Structures are given as C-alpha cells and as structure tokens.
CSV table of C-alpha atoms and ligand atoms in Angstrom, one decimal:
chain,number,residue,atom,x,y,z
A,1,UNK,CA,0.0,0.3,0.0
A,2,UNK,CA,0.9,3.7,-1.1
A,3,UNK,CA,1.6,5.9,1.8
A,4,UNK,CA,-0.7,8.4,0.1
A,5,UNK,CA,-3.3,5.8,0.2
A,6,UNK,CA,-6.1,7.1,1.9
A,7,UNK,CA,-9.1,5.4,3.3
A,8,UNK,CA,-11.7,7.8,2.6
A,9,UNK,CA,-12.1,11.0,0.2
A,10,UNK,CA,-14.7,14.0,0.8
A,11,UNK,CA,-15.8,14.9,-3.2
A,12,UNK,CA,-17.9,17.6,-3.9
A,13,UNK,CA,-19.9,17.6,-6.7
A,14,UNK,CA,-21.8,20.5,-8.6
A,15,UNK,CA,-25.1,19.0,-10.5
A,16,UNK,CA,-25.0,20.5,-14.4
A,17,UNK,CA,-28.0,17.6,-14.8
A,18,UNK,CA,-29.1,15.0,-13.4
A,19,UNK,CA,-26.9,12.7,-15.1
A,20,UNK,CA,-23.6,14.9,-15.3
A,21,UNK,CA,-22.1,16.1,-12.0
A,22,UNK,CA,-18.2,18.2,-11.9
A,23,UNK,CA,-16.6,16.8,-8.2
A,24,UNK,CA,-13.5,17.8,-7.1
A,25,UNK,CA,-11.8,16.2,-4.1
A,26,UNK,CA,-11.3,18.4,-1.2
A,27,UNK,CA,-11.3,19.9,2.1
A,28,UNK,CA,-13.8,21.8,3.3
A,29,UNK,CA,-11.9,25.3,4.7
A,30,UNK,CA,-15.1,27.0,5.8
A,31,UNK,CA,-19.3,27.2,5.4
A,32,UNK,CA,-22.2,29.4,6.6
A,33,UNK,CA,-25.5,30.0,5.7
A,34,UNK,CA,-26.7,33.9,5.3
A,35,UNK,CA,-30.0,34.9,5.1
A,36,UNK,CA,-29.2,35.0,1.3
A,37,UNK,CA,-26.8,31.8,0.3
A,38,UNK,CA,-24.5,29.1,1.7
A,39,UNK,CA,-20.8,30.1,1.2
A,40,UNK,CA,-18.8,26.8,1.3
A,41,UNK,CA,-15.0,27.3,0.6
A,42,UNK,CA,-13.2,24.5,0.0
A,43,UNK,CA,-9.1,23.6,-1.0
A,44,UNK,CA,-8.3,21.3,-3.7
A,45,UNK,CA,-5.3,20.2,-4.9
A,46,UNK,CA,-5.5,21.3,-8.5
A,47,UNK,CA,-7.6,24.4,-8.1
A,48,UNK,CA,-6.6,25.9,-4.7
A,49,UNK,CA,-9.1,27.4,-2.8
A,50,UNK,CA,-12.9,26.8,-4.3
A,51,UNK,CA,-15.6,29.1,-3.2
A,52,UNK,CA,-19.5,27.8,-4.5
A,53,UNK,CA,-22.3,29.9,-3.3
A,54,UNK,CA,-25.6,27.3,-3.0
A,55,UNK,CA,-23.3,24.5,-4.4
A,56,UNK,CA,-22.1,26.0,-8.0
A,57,UNK,CA,-18.4,26.9,-8.5
A,58,UNK,CA,-17.7,30.4,-8.3
A,59,UNK,CA,-14.3,31.5,-7.6
A,60,UNK,CA,-11.4,29.2,-7.4
A,61,UNK,CA,-7.4,30.8,-7.2
A,62,UNK,CA,-6.3,28.1,-10.3
A,63,UNK,CA,-8.5,29.7,-12.6
A,64,UNK,CA,-10.2,33.0,-11.8
A,65,UNK,CA,-8.0,35.4,-14.2
A,66,UNK,CA,-10.5,33.7,-16.7
A,67,UNK,CA,-13.2,34.9,-15.9
A,68,UNK,CA,-12.4,38.4,-14.0
A,69,UNK,CA,-9.8,39.2,-17.2
A,70,UNK,CA,-12.7,38.6,-19.3
A,71,UNK,CA,-15.5,40.5,-18.1
A,72,UNK,CA,-13.0,43.9,-17.2
A,73,UNK,CA,-10.9,43.9,-19.9
A,74,UNK,CA,-13.0,43.9,-23.1
A,75,UNK,CA,-15.4,46.6,-21.9
A,76,UNK,CA,-12.7,48.5,-21.1
A,77,UNK,CA,-10.5,48.0,-25.0
A,78,UNK,CA,-13.7,49.1,-26.3
A,79,UNK,CA,-13.8,51.9,-24.3
A,80,UNK,CA,-9.7,53.0,-21.9
A,81,UNK,CA,-11.5,55.8,-21.2
A,82,UNK,CA,-14.3,54.3,-18.8
A,83,UNK,CA,-13.8,56.8,-16.1
A,84,UNK,CA,-17.4,55.6,-14.0
A,85,UNK,CA,-17.8,52.0,-13.4
A,86,UNK,CA,-20.8,50.5,-11.3
A,87,UNK,CA,-20.5,46.6,-10.2
A,88,UNK,CA,-23.2,44.9,-9.0
A,89,UNK,CA,-22.3,41.4,-7.4
A,90,UNK,CA,-18.9,40.4,-7.6
A,91,UNK,CA,-18.7,39.8,-3.8
A,92,UNK,CA,-15.1,38.1,-4.1
A,93,UNK,CA,-13.1,41.5,-5.4
A,94,UNK,CA,-11.4,39.7,-8.5
A,95,UNK,CA,-14.1,42.4,-11.0
A,96,UNK,CA,-12.9,44.8,-9.0
A,97,UNK,CA,-9.2,43.9,-8.8
A,98,UNK,CA,-9.3,44.0,-12.9
A,99,UNK,CA,-11.2,47.3,-13.5
A,100,UNK,CA,-8.7,49.0,-10.8
A,101,UNK,CA,-6.2,48.2,-12.8
A,102,UNK,CA,-6.6,51.3,-15.4
A,103,UNK,CA,-5.5,54.3,-14.4
A,104,UNK,CA,-8.6,56.3,-16.0
A,105,UNK,CA,-10.9,54.5,-13.7
A,106,UNK,CA,-12.1,57.8,-11.5
A,107,UNK,CA,-14.1,55.9,-9.0
A,108,UNK,CA,-16.1,52.0,-8.9
A,109,UNK,CA,-18.8,51.8,-7.1
A,110,UNK,CA,-19.5,48.1,-5.8
A,111,UNK,CA,-22.9,46.6,-4.8
A,112,UNK,CA,-23.4,43.5,-3.3
A,113,UNK,CA,-26.2,41.9,-1.6
A,114,UNK,CA,-24.4,39.6,0.9
A,115,UNK,CA,-21.7,41.4,3.2
A,116,UNK,CA,-20.5,37.7,4.7
A,117,UNK,CA,-19.3,36.4,0.7
A,118,UNK,CA,-17.0,39.8,1.0
A,119,UNK,CA,-15.9,39.1,4.4
A,120,UNK,CA,-15.4,35.5,3.8
A,121,UNK,CA,-13.7,36.8,0.9
A,122,UNK,CA,-11.2,38.9,2.3
A,123,UNK,CA,-9.8,35.6,4.6
A,124,UNK,CA,-10.4,32.9,2.0
A,125,UNK,CA,-9.5,34.4,-1.1
A,126,UNK,CA,-6.9,37.2,-0.5
A,127,UNK,CA,-6.0,36.8,-3.8
A,128,UNK,CA,-9.6,38.2,-5.7
A,129,UNK,CA,-11.0,40.0,-2.4
A,130,UNK,CA,-7.4,42.1,-1.0
A,131,UNK,CA,-8.3,45.0,-3.8
A,132,UNK,CA,-11.5,45.7,-1.6
A,133,UNK,CA,-10.0,46.8,1.7
A,134,UNK,CA,-7.3,49.0,-0.6
A,135,UNK,CA,-8.7,50.3,-3.3
A,136,UNK,CA,-9.3,54.2,-2.8
A,137,UNK,CA,-11.4,54.8,-5.5
A,138,UNK,CA,-13.5,51.5,-4.8
A,139,UNK,CA,-16.9,52.6,-2.9
A,140,UNK,CA,-18.3,49.2,-1.3
A,141,UNK,CA,-21.5,49.1,-0.6
A,142,UNK,CA,-24.3,46.1,0.9
A,143,UNK,CA,-27.6,46.2,-1.3
A,144,UNK,CA,-29.7,45.0,-3.7
A,145,UNK,CA,-28.0,45.6,-7.0
A,146,UNK,CA,-32.1,45.7,-8.2
A,147,UNK,CA,-33.1,48.4,-6.4
A,148,UNK,CA,-29.5,50.0,-6.4
A,149,UNK,CA,-30.3,50.5,-10.1
A,150,UNK,CA,-33.5,51.4,-9.4
A,151,UNK,CA,-32.4,54.6,-7.7
A,152,UNK,CA,-29.6,55.8,-9.3
A,153,UNK,CA,-29.3,58.8,-11.1
A,154,UNK,CA,-29.6,59.0,-15.5
A,155,UNK,CA,-26.1,59.0,-16.6
A,156,UNK,CA,-24.3,57.9,-14.0
A,157,UNK,CA,-21.8,55.3,-15.1
A,158,UNK,CA,-19.6,54.7,-18.2
A,159,UNK,CA,-19.7,51.1,-17.7
A,160,UNK,CA,-22.2,48.5,-15.5
A,161,UNK,CA,-20.3,45.6,-15.0
A,162,UNK,CA,-23.7,42.6,-13.6
A,163,UNK,CA,-20.9,39.8,-12.1
A,164,UNK,CA,-23.8,37.9,-10.8
A,165,UNK,CA,-24.6,34.0,-9.4
A,166,UNK,CA,-26.9,32.0,-11.3
A,167,UNK,CA,-30.5,33.6,-12.1
A,168,UNK,CA,-32.1,30.9,-9.5
A,169,UNK,CA,-30.2,32.1,-6.6
A,170,UNK,CA,-30.2,35.3,-5.0
A,171,UNK,CA,-29.0,37.4,-8.3
A,172,UNK,CA,-32.4,36.5,-9.8
A,173,UNK,CA,-33.5,39.8,-10.5
A,174,UNK,CA,-30.2,41.1,-12.5
A,175,UNK,CA,-31.8,38.9,-15.2
A,176,UNK,CA,-34.9,40.7,-16.2
A,177,UNK,CA,-36.5,43.1,-18.5
A,178,UNK,CA,-36.7,45.5,-15.7
A,179,UNK,CA,-32.8,45.6,-14.1
A,180,UNK,CA,-31.8,46.2,-17.7
A,181,UNK,CA,-34.3,48.5,-18.5
A,182,UNK,CA,-32.9,50.4,-15.4
A,183,UNK,CA,-29.6,50.0,-16.4
A,184,UNK,CA,-29.8,51.7,-19.6
A,185,UNK,CA,-31.2,54.7,-17.9
A,186,UNK,CA,-28.3,54.9,-15.7
A,187,UNK,CA,-25.4,54.8,-18.7
A,188,UNK,CA,-24.0,57.8,-20.5
A,189,UNK,CA,-24.7,57.9,-23.9
A,190,UNK,CA,-21.6,56.0,-24.8
A,191,UNK,CA,-22.0,53.4,-21.6
A,192,UNK,CA,-21.5,49.5,-21.8
A,193,UNK,CA,-23.6,46.9,-19.5
A,194,UNK,CA,-21.5,43.8,-19.6
A,195,UNK,CA,-23.3,40.9,-17.9
A,196,UNK,CA,-23.0,37.0,-16.6
A,197,UNK,CA,-24.8,34.7,-19.0
A,198,UNK,CA,-24.4,31.7,-17.9
A,199,UNK,CA,-23.7,28.8,-20.4
A,200,UNK,CA,-24.6,27.5,-23.8
A,201,UNK,CA,-24.2,23.4,-23.8
A,202,UNK,CA,-26.8,22.4,-21.0
A,203,UNK,CA,-30.4,22.4,-21.3
A,204,UNK,CA,-31.1,24.9,-18.2
A,205,UNK,CA,-28.0,27.7,-18.3
A,206,UNK,CA,-29.1,27.5,-21.9
A,207,UNK,CA,-32.4,28.5,-21.3
A,208,UNK,CA,-31.2,31.0,-19.4
A,209,UNK,CA,-28.6,32.5,-22.0
A,210,UNK,CA,-31.1,32.8,-24.7
A,211,UNK,CA,-34.0,34.5,-22.2
A,212,UNK,CA,-31.4,37.4,-21.0
A,213,UNK,CA,-29.4,38.0,-25.1
A,214,UNK,CA,-33.4,38.3,-26.1
A,215,UNK,CA,-34.4,40.8,-23.2
A,216,UNK,CA,-31.6,42.8,-23.8
A,217,UNK,CA,-31.0,42.8,-27.4
A,218,UNK,CA,-34.7,44.9,-26.9
A,219,UNK,CA,-33.0,47.8,-24.7
A,220,UNK,CA,-30.0,48.1,-26.4
A,221,UNK,CA,-28.9,48.7,-29.8
A,222,UNK,CA,-25.9,46.8,-29.7
A,223,UNK,CA,-26.0,43.5,-27.7
A,224,UNK,CA,-23.7,40.7,-28.6
A,225,UNK,CA,-22.0,37.5,-26.8
A,226,UNK,CA,-18.8,36.6,-26.1
A,227,UNK,CA,-17.6,33.6,-24.3
A,228,UNK,CA,-14.3,32.5,-22.5
A,229,UNK,CA,-12.8,29.1,-21.8
A,230,UNK,CA,-12.7,28.1,-17.2
A,231,UNK,CA,-11.8,25.2,-16.5
A,232,UNK,CA,-13.8,25.0,-12.6
A,233,UNK,CA,-17.0,25.4,-14.1
A,234,UNK,CA,-19.8,23.6,-15.6
A,235,UNK,CA,-19.3,22.8,-19.9
A,236,UNK,CA,-15.7,24.5,-19.0
A,237,UNK,CA,-16.8,27.0,-21.2
A,238,UNK,CA,-18.8,30.0,-20.4
A,239,UNK,CA,-20.2,33.6,-21.7
A,240,UNK,CA,-20.9,37.9,-20.7
A,241,UNK,CA,-23.0,39.7,-22.6
A,242,UNK,CA,-21.8,42.7,-24.4
A,243,UNK,CA,-24.3,45.3,-24.8
A,244,UNK,CA,-23.7,49.2,-25.6
A,245,UNK,CA,-25.6,52.3,-26.9
A,246,UNK,CA,-22.9,53.2,-29.0
A,247,UNK,CA,-19.8,51.1,-29.7
A,248,UNK,CA,-19.5,47.5,-31.2
A,249,UNK,CA,-17.1,45.5,-29.2
A,250,UNK,CA,-15.2,44.6,-32.6
A,251,UNK,CA,-15.8,47.6,-35.1
A,252,UNK,CA,-15.1,50.1,-32.1
A,253,UNK,CA,-12.2,47.9,-30.4
A,254,UNK,CA,-9.2,50.2,-29.3
A,255,UNK,CA,-6.5,47.5,-29.5
A,256,UNK,CA,-3.3,49.2,-29.5
A,257,UNK,CA,-4.8,52.0,-27.4
A,258,UNK,CA,-5.2,49.2,-24.9
A,259,UNK,CA,-1.9,47.6,-25.6
A,260,UNK,CA,0.1,50.5,-24.6
A,261,UNK,CA,-1.2,50.6,-21.6
A,262,UNK,CA,1.1,47.4,-21.2
A,263,UNK,CA,-1.2,45.9,-18.6
A,264,UNK,CA,-0.2,42.3,-18.1
A,265,UNK,CA,-2.6,39.5,-18.8
A,266,UNK,CA,-2.5,35.7,-18.7
A,267,UNK,CA,-6.1,35.5,-20.4
A,268,UNK,CA,-6.8,38.0,-22.8
A,269,UNK,CA,-5.1,40.2,-25.3
A,270,UNK,CA,-6.4,41.9,-28.3
A,271,UNK,CA,-6.8,38.5,-30.2
A,272,UNK,CA,-8.4,36.7,-27.7
A,273,UNK,CA,-10.9,40.1,-27.9
A,274,UNK,CA,-11.7,39.6,-31.4
A,275,UNK,CA,-12.1,35.7,-31.1
A,276,UNK,CA,-14.3,35.5,-28.3
A,277,UNK,CA,-17.3,37.0,-30.3
A,278,UNK,CA,-16.7,34.3,-32.6
A,279,UNK,CA,-19.7,32.2,-32.0
A,280,UNK,CA,-19.9,28.4,-32.0
A,281,UNK,CA,-22.6,27.2,-35.2
A,282,UNK,CA,-25.5,25.8,-32.6
A,283,UNK,CA,-24.9,28.8,-30.2
A,284,UNK,CA,-25.5,31.4,-33.4
A,285,UNK,CA,-28.5,29.2,-34.3
A,286,UNK,CA,-30.2,29.3,-30.4
A,287,UNK,CA,-29.9,32.8,-30.5
A,288,UNK,CA,-31.1,33.4,-33.9
A,289,UNK,CA,-34.5,31.4,-33.6
A,290,UNK,CA,-35.2,33.4,-30.4
B,301,LIG,N1,-20.2,34.2,-10.5
B,301,LIG,C1,-21.0,33.6,-10.7
B,301,LIG,C2,-20.9,32.4,-12.4
B,301,LIG,C3,-21.8,31.1,-12.7
B,301,LIG,C4,-21.2,30.1,-11.7
B,301,LIG,N2,-21.9,29.2,-12.2
B,301,LIG,C5,-21.7,27.8,-12.2
B,301,LIG,N3,-20.7,27.4,-11.8
B,301,LIG,N4,-22.9,27.1,-12.5
B,301,LIG,C6,-18.6,34.8,-10.2
B,301,LIG,C7,-18.7,35.3,-9.5
B,301,LIG,C8,-16.8,35.6,-10.0
B,301,LIG,N5,-16.8,36.8,-9.4
C-alpha cells in the first residue's frame, strides 16, 4: 500500500444535469448559511481554494483570472476612457481588482447584496478580495443591485458590470427586463453593460442565456455575446453579454490603445478579444431562432 493511500475521500459535486456532475476532491475550509445563500470554501489540490455559493463554483484560485480578465478588459479595450464603473455583485473582488488596474477609472461603485461573501473572501480568497480594503477609488455598498440601479441617477456610469450568481439564486432579479432597462437609463450615451450570462451547453443555463440575450437586445441597440474557457465551471466554457448604446465590441475595439497601457494579463489579449465574439454554429442558431 502506498504512503499516499487514504481510506476515505470527501468529494464536492456540482450537478450540471441529473446525469452529469463536476467533482473536486476537497478539504472543507469554511461554511456559512447567510440570509441569502450558502457560502462554502474548500481546498482542492489542482484548483487551490474554491468558493461555492449554493453549491455552484464561483471562484477558484487557479482559474479566476480567466473570468475576471474577460469580464473587465473586454469593455475597457472598447473604451479605455471609461471613468465611472458600477459593479453589481462580484463580492469576491476579482472584477474590482481588474477594473482598478486602469488609471483612467475615477470611481468604482460596487453593490453586493451579501456582506458575508466579502468578509469570507477577505479571509479565504485574498487573491481576489485584497483590493476591497485597499483600493481608494472603490466604494463598497451592501445593497440589492436591482434597487440600487432603480434609484441611481440617469447617465451616472460609463460601464456596468453584472458579476452575478446564476439566475436561480439571489441574483435572479439581475436577469430581468426591469433591471436591464434601469441599466440602460443609468449608463452614459456611450455606456457599456457586461453581464454574466451562463453557458450554452446544458439545457437550463442555455435557456437562461437565450432569455437574457433576448431581453437585452430589446433595450440596447448593440447586444452581443462572447465566450471564454474556464476549467472549473460546468461545461468548461462560459459566456458574458456585451451591450452598448454606441460601441460595437469588434468595430470599435481600440486594440493598440489598450496594448499601450502595458497591462500584463494571463488570458486576455487583443486576438482573444476578437475571437471571443466568434460563436459556434449551435450557439448562433439558438440565439437567432429566439
Ligand atoms: N459568478 C458566478 C458565475 C456562474 C457560476 N455558475 C456555475 N458554476 N454554475 C462568479 C463570480 C466571480 N466573480
């Protein structure tokens, strides 16, 4: 018997569909039921620290760069002059960390519904959360995102990033027409909305993705979808929505201007920017047929 033999294992599984699950061998570090959701931190030998909310992987130390670089740098490379950023959700801090890398950004308002997520991430996921206590341009509020945009002034942000959980959790209201309409109103004339928009492979998420796209398309003149690889999420590939009043993410992509900023990135680059908007045929078809 080898020295590494263990008589028992603890495996965390995320159910994609009844017949498929994604599993990680883990040690549980922390768990808490908040009024909004169940927070669990685990350690896995490949992915490092893993955060799940209500049983769905949100962040892992190993691959969070893929998600956070793609959610932040795509809109910033379309308009590197963005000054006023609103992040809805994003309690782990990864999205705030990436947007804070731009000197042109003057303020980042972040509205997270669950303070417990921020506090736990500060302790267990400092890689993403350290920025939340050190960034002077960041203004952190613990409020409901839908209510916040409803009462926000017209034309008060250049970029809104919706870094939400899945629509079945406390983030459900962030997938509604009502919410998207307020985002449109609150954005400047050249404003951009980027939102977490699920995967296209498994039925339930695919339906949510198509529904969200249909709603956003009715409100914003430009509404696209872009994808990226992320190893710890079900299906390994995920999508964000890009919507704008003015800018097309490809035609108005300011690649050389972005490159001059000299930001070091692990996933994002100007080729990836363009490529991420190229959709496989089965995804094009489901988006066109709606
Ligand atoms: N937000 C959740 C993305 C969707 C996860 N869903 C899933 N694994 N089924 C991630 C927050 C990162 N800042």
